[in-house]
mmCIF file of C-alpha atoms and ligand atoms in Angstrom:
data_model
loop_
_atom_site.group_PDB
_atom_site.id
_atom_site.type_symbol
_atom_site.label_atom_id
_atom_site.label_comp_id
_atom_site.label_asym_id
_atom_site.label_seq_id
_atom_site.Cartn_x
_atom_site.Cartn_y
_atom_site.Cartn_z
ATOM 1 C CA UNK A 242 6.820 8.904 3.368
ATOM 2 C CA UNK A 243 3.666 9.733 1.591
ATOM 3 C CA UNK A 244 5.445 9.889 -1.774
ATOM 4 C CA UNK A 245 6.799 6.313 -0.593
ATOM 5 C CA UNK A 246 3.712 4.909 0.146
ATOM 6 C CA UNK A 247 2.494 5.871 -3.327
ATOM 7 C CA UNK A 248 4.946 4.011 -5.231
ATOM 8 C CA UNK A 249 4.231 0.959 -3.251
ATOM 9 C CA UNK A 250 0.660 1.208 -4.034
ATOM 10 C CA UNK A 251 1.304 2.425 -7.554
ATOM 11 C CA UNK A 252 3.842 -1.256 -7.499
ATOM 12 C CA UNK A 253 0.595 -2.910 -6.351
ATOM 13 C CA UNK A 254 -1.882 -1.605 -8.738
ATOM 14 C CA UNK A 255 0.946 -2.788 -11.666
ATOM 15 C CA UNK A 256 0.532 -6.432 -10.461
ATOM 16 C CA UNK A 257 -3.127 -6.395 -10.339
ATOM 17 C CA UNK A 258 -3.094 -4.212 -13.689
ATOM 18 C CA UNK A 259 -0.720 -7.192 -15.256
ATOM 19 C CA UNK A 260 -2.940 -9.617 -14.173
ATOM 20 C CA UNK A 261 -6.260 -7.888 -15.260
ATOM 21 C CA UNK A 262 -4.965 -7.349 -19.130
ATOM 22 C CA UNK A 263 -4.980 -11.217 -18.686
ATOM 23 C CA UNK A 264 -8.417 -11.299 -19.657
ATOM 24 C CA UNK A 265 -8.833 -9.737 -23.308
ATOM 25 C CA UNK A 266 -11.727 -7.619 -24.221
ATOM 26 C CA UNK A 267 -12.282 -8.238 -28.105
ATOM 27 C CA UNK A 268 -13.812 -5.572 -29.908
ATOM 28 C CA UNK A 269 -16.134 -7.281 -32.468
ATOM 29 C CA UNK A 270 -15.162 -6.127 -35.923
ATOM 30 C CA UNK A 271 -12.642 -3.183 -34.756
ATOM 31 C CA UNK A 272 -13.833 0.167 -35.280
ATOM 32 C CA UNK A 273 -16.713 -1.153 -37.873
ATOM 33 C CA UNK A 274 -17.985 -2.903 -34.817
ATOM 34 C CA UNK A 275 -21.629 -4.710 -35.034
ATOM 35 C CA UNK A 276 -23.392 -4.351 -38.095
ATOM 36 C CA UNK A 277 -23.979 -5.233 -41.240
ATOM 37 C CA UNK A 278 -20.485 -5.096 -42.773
ATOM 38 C CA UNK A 279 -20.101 -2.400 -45.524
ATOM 39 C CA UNK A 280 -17.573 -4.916 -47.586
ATOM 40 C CA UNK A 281 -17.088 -8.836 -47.703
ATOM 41 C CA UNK A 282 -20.477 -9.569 -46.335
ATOM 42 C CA UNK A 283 -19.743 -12.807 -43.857
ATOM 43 C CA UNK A 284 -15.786 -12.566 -44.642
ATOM 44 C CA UNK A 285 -15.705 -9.675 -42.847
ATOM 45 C CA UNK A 286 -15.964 -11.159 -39.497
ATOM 46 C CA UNK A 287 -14.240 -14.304 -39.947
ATOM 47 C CA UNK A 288 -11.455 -12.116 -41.385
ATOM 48 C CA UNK A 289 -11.711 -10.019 -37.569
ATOM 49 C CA UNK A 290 -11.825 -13.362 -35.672
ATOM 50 C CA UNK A 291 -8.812 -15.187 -38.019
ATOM 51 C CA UNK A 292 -5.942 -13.474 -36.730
ATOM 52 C CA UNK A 293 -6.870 -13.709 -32.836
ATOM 53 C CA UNK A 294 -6.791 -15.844 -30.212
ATOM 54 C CA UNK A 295 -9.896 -16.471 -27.943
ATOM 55 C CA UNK A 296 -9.392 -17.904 -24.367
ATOM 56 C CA UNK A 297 -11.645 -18.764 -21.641
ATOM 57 C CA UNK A 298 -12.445 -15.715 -19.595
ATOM 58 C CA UNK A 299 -12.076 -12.989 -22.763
ATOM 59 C CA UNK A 300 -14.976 -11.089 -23.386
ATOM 60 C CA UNK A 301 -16.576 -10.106 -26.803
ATOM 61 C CA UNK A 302 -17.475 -6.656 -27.190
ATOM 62 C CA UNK A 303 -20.387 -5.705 -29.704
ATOM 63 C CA UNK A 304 -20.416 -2.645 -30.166
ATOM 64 C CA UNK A 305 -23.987 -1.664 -31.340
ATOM 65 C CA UNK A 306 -27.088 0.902 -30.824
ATOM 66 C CA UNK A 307 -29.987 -0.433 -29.134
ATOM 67 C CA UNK A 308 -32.853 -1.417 -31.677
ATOM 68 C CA UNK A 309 -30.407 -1.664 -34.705
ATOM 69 C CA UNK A 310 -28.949 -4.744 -33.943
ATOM 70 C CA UNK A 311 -28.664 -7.418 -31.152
ATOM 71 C CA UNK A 312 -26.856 -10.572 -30.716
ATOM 72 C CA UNK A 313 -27.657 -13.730 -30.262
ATOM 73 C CA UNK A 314 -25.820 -17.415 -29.548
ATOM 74 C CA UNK A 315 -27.002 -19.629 -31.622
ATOM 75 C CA UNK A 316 -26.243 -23.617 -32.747
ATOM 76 C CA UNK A 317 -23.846 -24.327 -36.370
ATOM 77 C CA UNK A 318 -27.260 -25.030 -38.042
ATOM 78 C CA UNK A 319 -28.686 -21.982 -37.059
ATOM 79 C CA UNK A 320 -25.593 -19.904 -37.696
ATOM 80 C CA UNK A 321 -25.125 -21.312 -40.812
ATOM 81 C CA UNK A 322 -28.942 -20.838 -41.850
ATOM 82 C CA UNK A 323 -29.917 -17.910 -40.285
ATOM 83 C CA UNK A 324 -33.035 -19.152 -39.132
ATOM 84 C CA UNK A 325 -33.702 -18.641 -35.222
ATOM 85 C CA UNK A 326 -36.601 -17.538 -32.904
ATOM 86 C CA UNK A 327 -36.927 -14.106 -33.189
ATOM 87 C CA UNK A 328 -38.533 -13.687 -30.103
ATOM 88 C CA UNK A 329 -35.848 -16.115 -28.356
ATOM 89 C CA UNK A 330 -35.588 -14.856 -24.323
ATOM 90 C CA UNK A 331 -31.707 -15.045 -24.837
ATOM 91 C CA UNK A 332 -31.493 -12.826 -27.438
ATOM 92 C CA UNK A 333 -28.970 -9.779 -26.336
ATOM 93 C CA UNK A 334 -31.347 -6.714 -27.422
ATOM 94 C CA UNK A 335 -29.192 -3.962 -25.542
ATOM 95 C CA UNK A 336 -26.446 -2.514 -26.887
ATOM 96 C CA UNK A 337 -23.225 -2.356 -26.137
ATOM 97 C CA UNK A 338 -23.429 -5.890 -24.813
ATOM 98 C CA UNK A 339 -20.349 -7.694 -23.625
ATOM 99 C CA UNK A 340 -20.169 -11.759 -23.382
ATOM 100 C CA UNK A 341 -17.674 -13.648 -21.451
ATOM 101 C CA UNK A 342 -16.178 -16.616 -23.060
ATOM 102 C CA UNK A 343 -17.048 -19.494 -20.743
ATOM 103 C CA UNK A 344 -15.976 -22.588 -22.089
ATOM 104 C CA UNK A 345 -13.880 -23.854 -24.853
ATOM 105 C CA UNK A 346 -15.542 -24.978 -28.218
ATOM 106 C CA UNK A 347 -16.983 -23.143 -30.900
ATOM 107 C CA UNK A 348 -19.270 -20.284 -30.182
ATOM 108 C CA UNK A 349 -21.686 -18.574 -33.274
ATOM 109 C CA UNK A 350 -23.740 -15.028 -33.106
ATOM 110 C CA UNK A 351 -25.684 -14.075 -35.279
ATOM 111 C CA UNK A 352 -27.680 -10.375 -35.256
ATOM 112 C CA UNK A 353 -31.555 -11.420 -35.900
ATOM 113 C CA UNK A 354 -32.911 -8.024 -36.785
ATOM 114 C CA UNK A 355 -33.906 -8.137 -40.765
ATOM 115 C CA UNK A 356 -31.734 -9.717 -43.373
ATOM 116 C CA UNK A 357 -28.623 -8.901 -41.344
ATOM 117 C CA UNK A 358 -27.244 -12.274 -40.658
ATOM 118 C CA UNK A 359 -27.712 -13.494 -43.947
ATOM 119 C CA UNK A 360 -26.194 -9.936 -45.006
ATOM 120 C CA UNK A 361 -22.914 -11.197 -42.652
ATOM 121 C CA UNK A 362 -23.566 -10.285 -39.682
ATOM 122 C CA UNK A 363 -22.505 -13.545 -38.113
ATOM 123 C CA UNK A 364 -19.597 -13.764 -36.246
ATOM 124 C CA UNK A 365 -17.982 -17.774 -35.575
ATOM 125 C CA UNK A 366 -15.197 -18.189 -32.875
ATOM 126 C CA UNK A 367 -13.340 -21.311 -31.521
ATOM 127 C CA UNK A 368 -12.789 -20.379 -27.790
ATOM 128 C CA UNK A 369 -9.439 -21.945 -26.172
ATOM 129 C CA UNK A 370 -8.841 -22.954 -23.167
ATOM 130 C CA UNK A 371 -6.884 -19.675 -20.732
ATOM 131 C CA UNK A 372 -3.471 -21.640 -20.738
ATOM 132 C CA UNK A 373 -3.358 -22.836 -24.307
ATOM 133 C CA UNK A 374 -1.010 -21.781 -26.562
ATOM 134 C CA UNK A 375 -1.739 -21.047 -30.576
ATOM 135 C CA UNK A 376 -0.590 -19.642 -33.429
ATOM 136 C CA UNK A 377 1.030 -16.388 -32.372
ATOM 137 C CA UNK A 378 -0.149 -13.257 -35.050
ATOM 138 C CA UNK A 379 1.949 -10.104 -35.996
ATOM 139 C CA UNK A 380 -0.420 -8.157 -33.722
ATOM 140 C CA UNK A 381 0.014 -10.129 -30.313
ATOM 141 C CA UNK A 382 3.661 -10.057 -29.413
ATOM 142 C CA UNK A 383 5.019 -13.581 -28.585
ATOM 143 C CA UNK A 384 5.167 -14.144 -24.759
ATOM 144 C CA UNK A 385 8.411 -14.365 -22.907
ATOM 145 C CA UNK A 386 9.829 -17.381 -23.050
ATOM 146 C CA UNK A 387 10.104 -17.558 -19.132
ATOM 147 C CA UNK A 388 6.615 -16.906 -18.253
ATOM 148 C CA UNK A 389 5.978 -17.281 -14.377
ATOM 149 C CA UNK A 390 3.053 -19.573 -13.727
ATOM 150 C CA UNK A 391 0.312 -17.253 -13.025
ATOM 151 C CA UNK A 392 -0.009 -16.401 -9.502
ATOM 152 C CA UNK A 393 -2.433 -17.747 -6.510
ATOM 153 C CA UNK A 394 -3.927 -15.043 -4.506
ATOM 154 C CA UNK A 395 -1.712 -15.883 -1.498
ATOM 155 C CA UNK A 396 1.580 -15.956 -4.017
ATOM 156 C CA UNK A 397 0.233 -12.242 -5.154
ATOM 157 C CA UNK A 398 -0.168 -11.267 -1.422
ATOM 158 C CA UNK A 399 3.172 -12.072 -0.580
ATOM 159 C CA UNK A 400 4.747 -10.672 -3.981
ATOM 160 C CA UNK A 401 3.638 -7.741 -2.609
ATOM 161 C CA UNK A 402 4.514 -8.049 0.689
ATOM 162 C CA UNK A 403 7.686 -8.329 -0.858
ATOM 163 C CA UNK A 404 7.471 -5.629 -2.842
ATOM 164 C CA UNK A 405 6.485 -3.586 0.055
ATOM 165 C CA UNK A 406 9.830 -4.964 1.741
ATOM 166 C CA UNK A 407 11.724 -4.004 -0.911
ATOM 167 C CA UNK A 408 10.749 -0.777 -0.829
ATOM 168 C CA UNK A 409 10.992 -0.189 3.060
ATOM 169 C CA UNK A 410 14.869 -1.195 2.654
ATOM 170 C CA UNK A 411 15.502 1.484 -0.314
ATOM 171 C CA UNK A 412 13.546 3.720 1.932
ATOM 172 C CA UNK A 413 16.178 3.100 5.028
ATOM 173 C CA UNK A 414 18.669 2.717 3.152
ATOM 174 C CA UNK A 415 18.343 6.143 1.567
ATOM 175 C CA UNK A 416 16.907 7.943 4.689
HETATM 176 CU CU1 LIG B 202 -28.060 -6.289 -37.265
#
């Protein structure tokens, strides 16, 4: 029974695991990550951010070393500029540093340490809302075409109270 009650709990942990991968965790310029880009100066991470989709509830990644770089939200003007407070309060000086995407509209960091923005490292997004559709890339496999409508918390309860039902009727059926 032990090995049974594994399974349902390893069921469980499935549902919330499917429902956790919801939210994605972007990784701010791959495996470069957060710096001055080596190639393409600010092409580089418009070239990252043009083949993804960024919803509500993602996160952004930069990935970073303390005291050489930092991130920081910033208006179009400044983005585009690269002039900002240095000594802004909001500015992100520890690194890693993850930021949730809160609200849908356009959303501009910058790194203020030296010439590094105007060097491109800048990063522009246009955050969409959780349920909206896009333009589907190579890399992000289209979703089914029957997708269930995501699940309350009492709907995921009872999927797996029936899950657990399921099982208990293989189990008796069996033993
Ligand atoms: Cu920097």
């Amino acid at each position: 029974m032990a090995a049974g009650v594994g399974f349902v709990l390893g069921l469980v942990a499935l549902v919330f695991l499917h429902h956790a991968t919801a939210q994605t965790v972007h990784d701010v310029g791959g495996t470069t990550g957060w710096t001055v880009p080596p190639s393409g100066g600010p092409a580089f991470y418009s070239d990252w951010a043009a083949n993804k989709i960024f919803r509500v509830g993602d996160s952004l990644r930069f990935n970073f070393q303390t005291n050489n770089h930092d991130v920081f939200e910033v208006s179009k003007e400044s983005f585009d500029s690269c002039t900002f407070n240095p000594t802004d309060d909001d500015i992100i000086r520890a690194g890693p540093a993850t930021v949730t995407l809160n609200d849908t509209e356009m959303h501009y960091f910058v790194c203020t340490v030296g010439p590094h923005c105007s060097l491109g490292q800048k990063l522009s997004i246009n955050v969409v809302s959780a349920a909206a559709g896009g333009p589907i890339s190579p890399s992000s496999p289209a979703p089914p075409s029957t997708v269930l409508p995501p699940p309350s918390p009492s709907s995921s309860n009872s999927l797996s109270a029936t899950l657990y039902l399921s099982f208990s009727a293989i189990l008796m059926t069996f033993f």
